[in-house]
Structures are given as C-alpha cells and as structure tokens.
mmCIF file of C-alpha atoms and ligand atoms in Angstrom:
data_model
loop_
_atom_site.group_PDB
_atom_site.id
_atom_site.type_symbol
_atom_site.label_atom_id
_atom_site.label_comp_id
_atom_site.label_asym_id
_atom_site.label_seq_id
_atom_site.Cartn_x
_atom_site.Cartn_y
_atom_site.Cartn_z
ATOM 1 C CA MET A 272 53.374 91.243 132.463
ATOM 2 C CA VAL A 273 50.889 94.368 132.118
ATOM 3 C CA ILE A 274 47.246 93.900 132.389
ATOM 4 C CA VAL A 275 45.298 96.634 130.625
ATOM 5 C CA MET A 276 41.817 96.904 132.146
ATOM 6 C CA LYS A 277 38.835 97.809 130.070
ATOM 7 C CA PRO A 278 37.573 101.393 130.415
ATOM 8 C CA SER A 279 34.461 99.988 131.693
ATOM 9 C CA ALA A 280 36.088 98.135 134.540
ATOM 10 C CA THR A 281 34.842 99.102 137.871
ATOM 11 C CA LYS A 282 37.129 99.995 141.000
ATOM 12 C CA GLU A 283 35.815 96.730 142.478
ATOM 13 C CA ALA A 284 36.748 94.657 139.419
ATOM 14 C CA ILE A 285 40.255 96.189 139.349
ATOM 15 C CA GLU A 286 40.807 95.520 143.058
ATOM 16 C CA LYS A 287 39.623 91.930 142.798
ATOM 17 C CA ILE A 288 42.126 91.154 140.106
ATOM 18 C CA GLN A 289 44.846 92.974 141.867
ATOM 19 C CA ARG A 290 44.097 90.803 145.011
ATOM 20 C CA LYS A 291 44.246 87.663 142.892
ATOM 21 C CA MET A 292 47.539 88.350 141.357
ATOM 22 C CA GLU A 293 48.865 89.268 144.800
ATOM 23 C CA SER A 294 47.677 86.039 146.194
ATOM 24 C CA LEU A 295 49.635 84.240 143.373
ATOM 25 C CA GLY A 296 52.793 85.787 144.698
ATOM 26 C CA CYS A 297 53.722 88.921 142.626
ATOM 27 C CA GLN A 298 53.532 92.490 143.296
ATOM 28 C CA VAL A 299 51.054 94.857 141.501
ATOM 29 C CA CYS A 300 51.656 98.456 140.622
ATOM 30 C CA VAL A 301 48.394 100.066 139.589
ATOM 31 C CA THR A 302 48.483 103.035 137.190
ATOM 32 C CA GLN A 303 45.218 104.771 136.426
ATOM 33 C CA GLY A 304 45.192 106.801 133.259
ATOM 34 C CA ASP A 305 42.297 108.967 131.859
ATOM 35 C CA ASN A 306 40.746 105.847 130.193
ATOM 36 C CA TYR A 307 42.745 102.826 131.016
ATOM 37 C CA CYS A 308 43.893 101.363 134.177
ATOM 38 C CA LEU A 309 47.238 99.471 133.970
ATOM 39 C CA LEU A 310 48.366 96.682 136.323
ATOM 40 C CA GLY A 311 52.052 96.140 136.223
ATOM 41 C CA LEU A 312 52.970 92.475 137.624
ATOM 42 C CA VAL A 313 56.419 92.293 138.876
ATOM 43 C CA GLY A 314 58.298 89.641 140.793
ATOM 44 C CA ASP A 315 57.329 85.943 140.517
ATOM 45 C CA THR A 316 54.744 85.596 137.915
ATOM 46 C CA SER A 317 55.195 81.933 137.269
ATOM 47 C CA LYS A 318 51.996 80.833 138.878
ATOM 48 C CA ILE A 319 49.927 83.174 136.822
ATOM 49 C CA ASN A 320 47.826 81.493 134.059
ATOM 50 C CA PRO A 321 47.734 84.219 131.241
ATOM 51 C CA SER A 322 44.854 82.538 129.579
ATOM 52 C CA GLN A 323 42.638 82.935 132.850
ATOM 53 C CA ILE A 324 43.544 86.558 132.865
ATOM 54 C CA GLU A 325 42.635 87.112 129.091
ATOM 55 C CA ALA A 326 39.349 85.352 129.794
ATOM 56 C CA ASN A 327 38.333 87.936 132.538
ATOM 57 C CA GLU A 328 35.541 90.174 130.927
ATOM 58 C CA ASN A 329 36.983 93.302 132.620
ATOM 59 C CA VAL A 330 40.489 92.736 130.947
ATOM 60 C CA ASP A 331 41.083 94.517 127.757
ATOM 61 C CA ARG A 332 44.706 93.124 126.914
ATOM 62 C CA LEU A 333 47.533 91.243 128.404
ATOM 63 C CA LEU A 334 51.103 92.328 127.617
ATOM 64 C CA LYS A 335 54.016 90.126 128.272
ATOM 65 C CA VAL A 336 57.184 91.731 129.090
ATOM 66 C CA GLN A 337 59.538 88.802 129.741
ATOM 67 C CA HIS A 338 60.064 85.783 127.479
ATOM 68 C CA PRO A 339 58.499 82.449 128.741
ATOM 69 C CA PHE A 340 61.865 80.731 128.723
ATOM 70 C CA LYS A 341 63.977 81.216 131.865
ATOM 71 C CA ARG A 342 66.983 78.764 132.047
ATOM 72 C CA ALA A 343 67.664 79.276 128.372
ATOM 73 C CA SER A 344 67.392 82.847 128.479
ATOM 74 C CA ARG A 345 70.355 85.407 128.265
ATOM 75 C CA VAL A 346 68.616 87.262 131.042
ATOM 76 C CA PHE A 347 69.130 84.173 133.269
ATOM 77 C CA GLN A 348 72.538 83.635 132.335
ATOM 78 C CA PRO A 349 74.428 86.511 130.459
ATOM 79 C CA HIS A 350 77.476 84.463 129.512
ATOM 80 C CA ASP A 351 77.652 81.876 126.486
ATOM 81 C CA THR A 352 77.289 78.311 127.526
ATOM 82 C CA ILE A 353 80.356 76.302 126.468
ATOM 83 C CA ILE A 354 79.812 72.484 126.328
ATOM 84 C CA ASP A 355 82.964 70.526 126.558
ATOM 85 C CA VAL A 356 82.808 67.065 124.967
ATOM 86 C CA ASP A 357 86.095 65.038 125.188
ATOM 87 C CA GLY A 358 87.984 68.387 125.412
ATOM 88 C CA ILE A 359 86.094 69.710 122.297
ATOM 89 C CA LYS A 360 84.318 73.068 123.145
ATOM 90 C CA ILE A 361 80.952 73.902 121.728
ATOM 91 C CA GLY A 362 79.697 77.506 122.085
ATOM 92 C CA GLY A 363 81.437 80.680 122.886
ATOM 93 C CA GLY A 364 82.436 81.531 119.364
ATOM 94 C CA ASN A 365 84.277 78.323 118.328
ATOM 95 C CA VAL A 366 83.332 76.897 115.056
ATOM 96 C CA VAL A 367 82.874 73.192 115.522
ATOM 97 C CA ILE A 368 82.216 70.951 112.552
ATOM 98 C CA MET A 369 80.271 67.511 112.854
ATOM 99 C CA ALA A 370 80.243 65.459 109.693
ATOM 100 C CA GLY A 371 79.346 62.075 108.425
ATOM 101 C CA PRO A 372 76.617 60.170 106.666
ATOM 102 C CA CYS A 373 72.886 60.642 107.062
ATOM 103 C CA ALA A 374 72.576 57.000 108.128
ATOM 104 C CA VAL A 375 74.920 54.315 109.135
ATOM 105 C CA GLU A 376 74.803 51.837 106.344
ATOM 106 C CA SER A 377 77.534 49.325 106.667
ATOM 107 C CA GLU A 378 80.983 49.073 108.442
ATOM 108 C CA GLU A 379 82.923 49.808 105.125
ATOM 109 C CA GLN A 380 80.591 52.788 104.348
ATOM 110 C CA LEU A 381 80.975 54.193 107.757
ATOM 111 C CA MET A 382 84.657 53.731 108.275
ATOM 112 C CA THR A 383 85.530 55.242 104.692
ATOM 113 C CA ILE A 384 83.493 58.398 105.593
ATOM 114 C CA ALA A 385 84.657 58.559 109.012
ATOM 115 C CA ARG A 386 88.384 58.421 107.937
ATOM 116 C CA GLU A 387 87.748 61.175 105.243
ATOM 117 C CA VAL A 388 85.871 63.518 107.664
ATOM 118 C CA LYS A 389 88.642 63.236 110.188
ATOM 119 C CA LYS A 390 91.361 63.780 107.565
ATOM 120 C CA HIS A 391 89.661 66.970 106.593
ATOM 121 C CA GLY A 392 89.243 68.373 110.257
ATOM 122 C CA ALA A 393 85.772 67.244 111.445
ATOM 123 C CA LYS A 394 85.789 67.076 115.203
ATOM 124 C CA PHE A 395 82.515 64.963 115.593
ATOM 125 C CA LEU A 396 81.201 61.910 113.474
ATOM 126 C CA ARG A 397 77.461 62.021 112.880
ATOM 127 C CA GLY A 398 75.456 59.128 111.593
ATOM 128 C CA GLY A 399 71.859 57.857 112.273
ATOM 129 C CA ALA A 400 71.105 54.321 113.343
ATOM 130 C CA PHE A 401 67.548 54.822 114.190
ATOM 131 C CA LYS A 402 66.176 57.079 111.296
ATOM 132 C CA PRO A 403 62.991 58.984 111.264
ATOM 133 C CA ARG A 404 61.881 58.433 107.683
ATOM 134 C CA THR A 405 58.775 60.108 106.001
ATOM 135 C CA SER A 406 57.892 56.688 104.598
ATOM 136 C CA PRO A 407 57.554 53.670 106.595
ATOM 137 C CA TYR A 408 59.039 51.795 103.411
ATOM 138 C CA SER A 409 62.195 53.701 103.503
ATOM 139 C CA PHE A 410 65.477 52.362 105.255
ATOM 140 C CA GLN A 411 64.820 52.760 108.866
ATOM 141 C CA GLY A 412 68.396 52.533 109.994
ATOM 142 C CA MET A 413 70.666 49.740 111.331
ATOM 143 C CA LYS A 414 69.590 50.326 114.873
ATOM 144 C CA GLU A 415 71.930 48.922 117.520
ATOM 145 C CA GLU A 416 74.220 47.388 114.824
ATOM 146 C CA GLY A 417 74.570 50.863 113.661
ATOM 147 C CA LEU A 418 75.406 52.146 117.187
ATOM 148 C CA LYS A 419 78.046 49.550 117.443
ATOM 149 C CA LEU A 420 79.702 50.565 114.181
ATOM 150 C CA LEU A 421 79.685 54.105 115.420
ATOM 151 C CA LYS A 422 81.515 53.056 118.528
ATOM 152 C CA LYS A 423 84.021 51.322 116.377
ATOM 153 C CA ALA A 424 84.457 54.348 114.189
ATOM 154 C CA LYS A 425 85.178 56.385 117.378
ATOM 155 C CA GLU A 426 87.699 53.922 118.652
ATOM 156 C CA GLU A 427 89.606 54.197 115.446
ATOM 157 C CA THR A 428 89.330 57.881 114.722
ATOM 158 C CA GLY A 429 88.881 59.512 118.131
ATOM 159 C CA MET A 430 85.943 61.529 117.000
ATOM 160 C CA PRO A 431 83.024 61.582 119.446
ATOM 161 C CA ILE A 432 79.779 60.548 118.181
ATOM 162 C CA VAL A 433 76.394 62.362 117.226
ATOM 163 C CA THR A 434 73.449 60.254 116.828
ATOM 164 C CA GLU A 435 69.693 60.561 116.931
ATOM 165 C CA VAL A 436 67.381 59.197 119.646
ATOM 166 C CA MET A 437 63.837 58.822 118.284
ATOM 167 C CA CYS A 438 61.818 57.581 121.203
ATOM 168 C CA GLN A 439 61.869 56.830 124.976
ATOM 169 C CA GLU A 440 61.875 53.017 124.411
ATOM 170 C CA THR A 441 65.306 53.127 122.729
ATOM 171 C CA PHE A 442 66.708 55.910 124.795
ATOM 172 C CA ASP A 443 68.844 54.105 127.175
ATOM 173 C CA ILE A 444 70.489 51.880 124.357
ATOM 174 C CA VAL A 445 71.327 55.076 122.162
ATOM 175 C CA ALA A 446 72.505 56.952 125.300
ATOM 176 C CA GLU A 447 74.899 53.918 126.050
ATOM 177 C CA TYR A 448 76.787 54.614 122.758
ATOM 178 C CA THR A 449 76.771 58.270 122.105
ATOM 179 C CA ASP A 450 78.659 61.408 123.106
ATOM 180 C CA ILE A 451 75.735 63.813 121.942
ATOM 181 C CA LEU A 452 72.212 62.729 121.673
ATOM 182 C CA GLN A 453 70.283 64.283 118.719
ATOM 183 C CA ILE A 454 66.732 65.170 118.921
ATOM 184 C CA GLY A 455 65.580 65.498 115.462
ATOM 185 C CA ALA A 456 63.038 68.074 113.912
ATOM 186 C CA ARG A 457 60.251 65.839 113.973
ATOM 187 C CA ASN A 458 60.611 65.326 117.658
ATOM 188 C CA MET A 459 61.275 68.937 118.682
ATOM 189 C CA GLN A 460 57.973 68.932 120.639
ATOM 190 C CA ASN A 461 57.868 65.379 121.810
ATOM 191 C CA PHE A 462 57.776 66.739 125.369
ATOM 192 C CA ALA A 463 57.948 63.132 127.058
ATOM 193 C CA LEU A 464 61.241 62.650 125.036
ATOM 194 C CA LEU A 465 62.455 66.096 125.883
ATOM 195 C CA LYS A 466 61.952 65.383 129.676
ATOM 196 C CA LYS A 467 63.853 62.091 129.452
ATOM 197 C CA ALA A 468 66.587 63.842 127.891
ATOM 198 C CA GLY A 469 66.665 66.393 130.478
ATOM 199 C CA GLN A 470 67.062 63.650 133.002
ATOM 200 C CA CYS A 471 70.358 62.331 131.737
ATOM 201 C CA ASN A 472 73.830 64.187 131.630
ATOM 202 C CA ILE A 473 74.715 63.812 127.923
ATOM 203 C CA PRO A 474 74.646 66.892 125.778
ATOM 204 C CA ILE A 475 71.707 67.165 123.648
ATOM 205 C CA LEU A 476 71.612 68.403 120.146
ATOM 206 C CA LEU A 477 68.223 69.798 119.692
ATOM 207 C CA LYS A 478 67.019 70.419 116.087
ATOM 208 C CA ARG A 479 64.481 73.039 115.287
ATOM 209 C CA GLY A 480 61.089 71.530 114.151
ATOM 210 C CA MET A 481 60.267 72.495 110.629
ATOM 211 C CA SER A 482 57.290 74.703 111.614
ATOM 212 C CA ALA A 483 58.565 75.835 115.093
ATOM 213 C CA THR A 484 58.817 79.425 115.845
ATOM 214 C CA ILE A 485 62.107 80.774 117.710
ATOM 215 C CA GLU A 486 60.205 80.907 120.897
ATOM 216 C CA GLU A 487 58.764 77.395 120.607
ATOM 217 C CA PHE A 488 62.374 76.212 119.779
ATOM 218 C CA LEU A 489 63.636 77.775 122.893
ATOM 219 C CA MET A 490 60.709 76.415 124.980
ATOM 220 C CA SER A 491 61.912 72.959 123.935
ATOM 221 C CA ALA A 492 65.323 73.596 125.100
ATOM 222 C CA GLU A 493 63.724 74.797 128.396
ATOM 223 C CA TYR A 494 61.847 71.563 128.695
ATOM 224 C CA ILE A 495 65.381 69.674 128.706
ATOM 225 C CA MET A 496 66.891 72.230 131.025
ATOM 226 C CA ALA A 497 64.033 72.381 133.531
ATOM 227 C CA GLU A 498 64.716 68.457 134.120
ATOM 228 C CA GLY A 499 68.342 69.372 134.964
ATOM 229 C CA ASN A 500 70.235 68.947 131.903
ATOM 230 C CA ALA A 501 71.834 72.253 130.954
ATOM 231 C CA ASN A 502 74.020 71.059 127.920
ATOM 232 C CA VAL A 503 71.709 71.850 125.171
ATOM 233 C CA ILE A 504 72.970 72.661 121.679
ATOM 234 C CA LEU A 505 70.499 74.127 119.348
ATOM 235 C CA CYS A 506 70.532 73.359 115.749
ATOM 236 C CA GLU A 507 68.922 75.447 112.894
ATOM 237 C CA ARG A 508 68.160 73.006 110.045
ATOM 238 C CA GLY A 509 65.793 74.866 107.940
ATOM 239 C CA ILE A 510 62.081 75.631 108.207
ATOM 240 C CA ARG A 511 58.991 74.800 105.890
ATOM 241 C CA THR A 512 57.983 77.891 103.856
ATOM 242 C CA PHE A 513 56.125 78.406 100.596
ATOM 243 C CA GLU A 514 59.405 77.881 98.732
ATOM 244 C CA THR A 515 59.712 74.198 97.230
ATOM 245 C CA TYR A 516 62.944 74.687 95.312
ATOM 246 C CA THR A 517 64.860 73.768 98.278
ATOM 247 C CA ARG A 518 64.077 71.091 100.958
ATOM 248 C CA ASN A 519 63.598 73.706 103.606
ATOM 249 C CA THR A 520 64.334 77.362 104.051
ATOM 250 C CA LEU A 521 67.351 78.031 105.979
ATOM 251 C CA ASP A 522 66.621 80.710 108.646
ATOM 252 C CA ILE A 523 69.899 82.448 108.731
ATOM 253 C CA SER A 524 68.398 85.256 110.927
ATOM 254 C CA ALA A 525 67.576 82.672 113.566
ATOM 255 C CA ILE A 526 71.223 82.567 114.475
ATOM 256 C CA PRO A 527 71.696 86.204 115.501
ATOM 257 C CA ALA A 528 68.193 86.148 117.096
ATOM 258 C CA ILE A 529 68.991 83.224 119.281
ATOM 259 C CA LYS A 530 72.392 84.677 120.155
ATOM 260 C CA GLU A 531 70.686 87.577 121.430
ATOM 261 C CA LEU A 532 67.863 85.750 123.366
ATOM 262 C CA SER A 533 69.846 82.726 124.586
ATOM 263 C CA HIS A 534 73.258 81.830 125.968
ATOM 264 C CA LEU A 535 73.026 78.418 124.259
ATOM 265 C CA PRO A 536 75.362 77.368 121.504
ATOM 266 C CA ILE A 537 73.653 77.233 118.154
ATOM 267 C CA ILE A 538 74.919 75.348 115.098
ATOM 268 C CA VAL A 539 73.617 75.104 111.616
ATOM 269 C CA ASP A 540 72.682 72.110 109.314
ATOM 270 C CA PRO A 541 72.980 73.235 105.837
ATOM 271 C CA SER A 542 72.328 69.840 104.301
ATOM 272 C CA HIS A 543 68.771 69.268 105.663
ATOM 273 C CA ALA A 544 68.112 73.019 104.936
ATOM 274 C CA ALA A 545 69.121 72.780 101.239
ATOM 275 C CA GLY A 546 68.465 69.386 100.493
ATOM 276 C CA LYS A 547 70.918 69.742 97.417
ATOM 277 C CA TRP A 548 74.666 69.248 97.821
ATOM 278 C CA ALA A 549 75.677 72.168 95.733
ATOM 279 C CA MET A 550 74.141 74.433 98.261
ATOM 280 C CA VAL A 551 75.752 73.130 101.238
ATOM 281 C CA GLU A 552 78.982 75.197 100.662
ATOM 282 C CA PRO A 553 77.412 78.640 100.300
ATOM 283 C CA LEU A 554 74.891 78.175 103.163
ATOM 284 C CA SER A 555 77.770 76.862 105.341
ATOM 285 C CA LYS A 556 79.637 80.051 104.795
ATOM 286 C CA ALA A 557 76.545 82.129 105.433
ATOM 287 C CA ALA A 558 76.174 80.385 108.810
ATOM 288 C CA VAL A 559 79.523 80.892 109.858
ATOM 289 C CA ALA A 560 79.444 84.537 108.723
ATOM 290 C CA VAL A 561 76.365 85.107 111.013
ATOM 291 C CA GLY A 562 78.006 83.758 114.135
ATOM 292 C CA ALA A 563 77.048 79.932 114.311
ATOM 293 C CA ASP A 564 79.090 77.841 116.703
ATOM 294 C CA GLY A 565 79.414 75.079 114.305
ATOM 295 C CA LEU A 566 78.058 73.017 111.429
ATOM 296 C CA ILE A 567 76.647 69.539 111.101
ATOM 297 C CA ILE A 568 77.144 68.300 107.463
ATOM 298 C CA GLU A 569 76.235 65.120 105.654
ATOM 299 C CA VAL A 570 79.038 63.555 103.834
ATOM 300 C CA HIS A 571 78.873 60.246 101.673
ATOM 301 C CA HIS A 572 81.701 58.687 99.485
ATOM 302 C CA GLU A 573 79.041 57.287 97.165
ATOM 303 C CA PRO A 574 76.150 59.525 97.350
ATOM 304 C CA ASP A 575 74.425 57.901 94.318
ATOM 305 C CA THR A 576 73.985 54.692 96.341
ATOM 306 C CA ALA A 577 73.283 56.225 99.779
ATOM 307 C CA LEU A 578 70.248 54.762 101.553
ATOM 308 C CA SER A 579 69.258 58.138 102.744
ATOM 309 C CA ASP A 580 69.739 61.813 101.871
ATOM 310 C CA GLY A 581 72.179 61.156 98.980
ATOM 311 C CA ALA A 582 71.145 64.313 97.133
ATOM 312 C CA GLN A 583 72.294 66.649 99.969
ATOM 313 C CA SER A 584 75.512 64.760 100.677
ATOM 314 C CA LEU A 585 78.864 66.150 99.922
ATOM 315 C CA LYS A 586 81.554 63.785 98.544
ATOM 316 C CA PRO A 587 84.713 63.854 100.830
ATOM 317 C CA LYS A 588 86.619 65.860 98.292
ATOM 318 C CA LYS A 589 84.099 68.711 98.122
ATOM 319 C CA PHE A 590 83.891 68.613 102.154
ATOM 320 C CA GLY A 591 87.596 68.801 102.175
ATOM 321 C CA LYS A 592 87.528 72.101 99.870
ATOM 322 C CA LEU A 593 84.684 73.420 102.137
ATOM 323 C CA MET A 594 86.724 72.795 105.306
ATOM 324 C CA THR A 595 89.710 74.825 103.852
ATOM 325 C CA THR A 596 87.328 77.783 102.986
ATOM 326 C CA LEU A 597 85.863 77.709 106.422
ATOM 327 C CA ASN A 598 89.224 77.681 108.018
ATOM 328 C CA HIS A 599 90.139 80.832 106.326
ATOM 329 C CA MET A 600 86.795 82.257 107.207
ATOM 330 C CA ALA A 601 87.258 81.449 110.863
ATOM 331 C CA ALA A 602 90.793 82.974 110.821
ATOM 332 C CA ALA A 603 89.574 86.170 109.311
ATOM 333 C CA LEU A 604 86.631 86.290 111.763
ATOM 334 C CA GLU A 605 89.189 85.560 114.589
ATOM 335 C CA LYS A 606 87.309 82.458 115.605
HETATM 336 C C1 PEP B 122 69.143 63.966 110.172
HETATM 337 O O1 PEP B 122 70.158 64.800 110.955
HETATM 338 O O2 PEP B 122 69.621 63.071 109.528
HETATM 339 C C2 PEP B 122 67.721 64.399 110.446
HETATM 340 C C3 PEP B 122 66.739 63.454 110.112
HETATM 341 O O3 PEP B 122 67.626 65.725 110.573
HETATM 342 P P1 PEP B 122 66.104 66.527 110.931
HETATM 343 O O4 PEP B 122 65.697 65.902 112.228
HETATM 344 O O5 PEP B 122 66.660 68.012 110.962
HETATM 345 O O6 PEP B 122 65.341 66.447 109.708
HETATM 346 MN MN1 MN B 123 69.715 63.014 106.781
#
C-alpha cells in the first residue's frame, strides 16, 4: 500500500500516521517529494483498515499494490492447483467435462441421462437435488430423494457427483452424498455458507455471482480457503449485463484473467451463460480455446418436458457431437 499525503499535511501529521502504521506491524518508507509525501507500507499489512486511512483528513489517496486475496493468489502459490477426485484431475491444463440434467427429476430421467453422458466421455455427473429457483412456485428439486438417485447413478456409472448445496441447514446431508459441492451463483457471497464449505474437505465448485467482479469472486474463494479447504474449483457461468438476448453474458476474458491472478482451476458453464442450447457448442469451444480447465454442461434427453432449464439443455446426441469436437480441440491444443 502507498499512502499519498495531502500537500497541506504537516510533518507532525505525517509522523503520526507513520507511527500508527508501524504499530500495526508493517514497515514504512517515507519519500518526500516537492509537493507530496508518500508513505510506502511493506511487510504485514493485514491489520491495516484502508477505510480508516482514507478517512484521515491529511490523506489524499491510498494506492493498493497487492490484491486483497492471498491464499487464492498466484503470488502465494505460483503453481497450478490440481484437484484429484477419484483419480480425475481438475486443473493444470486438463479439460474435464461435467454433464447431466439441471435437476434430478426421476430415477428414469437421471439414469437415462447419466448413461448417455458417460457413453460420450463425461467424467462427472451433475444434477441438482436442491434447486435455487427464481420463483417459489417452480420445481424446487427432489431433495434427499434426488441425492439418493445421484448416488445410485454413481454406483452404476462410476461417475463422481457434482450437486448444489444451498444452505447451512442442508449442508451435511448434501455433503454425505456428493463428491463435489456446488455453491451456486446466488450464494457466491453467502459468507456463512462459504465458511461452512471451508470447514469440510470436499472440493467446492464455486460459481461466479451474476454481478460479481473477478476480485469479489476470488475473495469468496478466499473465504473457503481461509477456513482450511484449499480445494476450490472456480466456475464462470455468465454475468448480468445490459444484453437480454442471452440469459447472461459469458465473460470469456475472466478465464485468462483468473489464470493470471490465481492458481485455482477454472471451468466454464456455457449452459447458464447462454440460456439457449444452440449456443452451448460455440461457447464451449471458446472456453476451451481460452484455457478453461473444464466445462459443466446441462444435458436432458427430453428437454421439452424438463422441470428446469430445458431451453439450455443439450440432447445426448448433440452432447456427443460436442464431445468429439472438444476432443479434437484438446488434442490440437495438446491438453
Ligand atoms: C445450476 O447449475 O443449475 C445453477 C442453478 O447454476 P447457477 O448457480 O450458475 O445459476
Ligand atoms: Mn440449471
């Protein structure tokens, strides 16, 4: 951090703020220019409250040099985090495909889709049992019944499960059944839930909030990591912009940006980004091209009867075609 003092700041005022910063545990390098005096803070700045400094009437500006996230940062850990789930590696340049229905609807529905996505090369089965729906009148998910079906699908296909946990009350029950816990876009800043997720050792798939900046997204990962769970997989799923043609706007530049800022794996959800099945293939290809570590894709064998997100769900045949294309791309990119 660099504190820029106002030209009017007296020697006493500068010394006072210098002593205060030193008492909080950092070193202070004072540079006196013709007009401005700069205080460069180095070392441990964790106890400093930037807002208090900015409130000081002798301070002109505060410049932040470091990012506020630490554990999630590449500065803290230069090498890529690779998360191993049942021998499947997420991160470090692999392209892992997670696929399945938006929501678990019935045994027949889940088993049909699970067999299809497995056949085409998906490594994880996704499916919501507790669904965060915009309307309280929409299908809310099969809850524990749905979790049991996911377990059954795993037993048959061998694919580990990704499913969403929506609140602290149902955390333990969801954690009992799943291999990866999804925290959805709407809960990205549910700090109590993030802390709870940080206290378990199950990998967390953290989706970007629909209006979250990249820094806020990484700060949410930091919440989980600060509690002791370092196994965080980030997921870009589109953000809200002025555009209404698509459900969200896929922020494709977030992938290289996060790769630069963080060592955590980042995957892309083209389904919730587009909201339209026909755009899932081009967005998936774009995501792999910019370096995503994987994709999470909604698939349904009868999208016109789906209880949620049918419009953005690929039919198994289309999913198979996409997988062939992605395999060619991965080979070309030496992934
Ligand atoms: C989902 O994965 O079905 C979902 C609800 O996603 P998001 O939280 O990204 O909207
Ligand atoms: Mn969905």
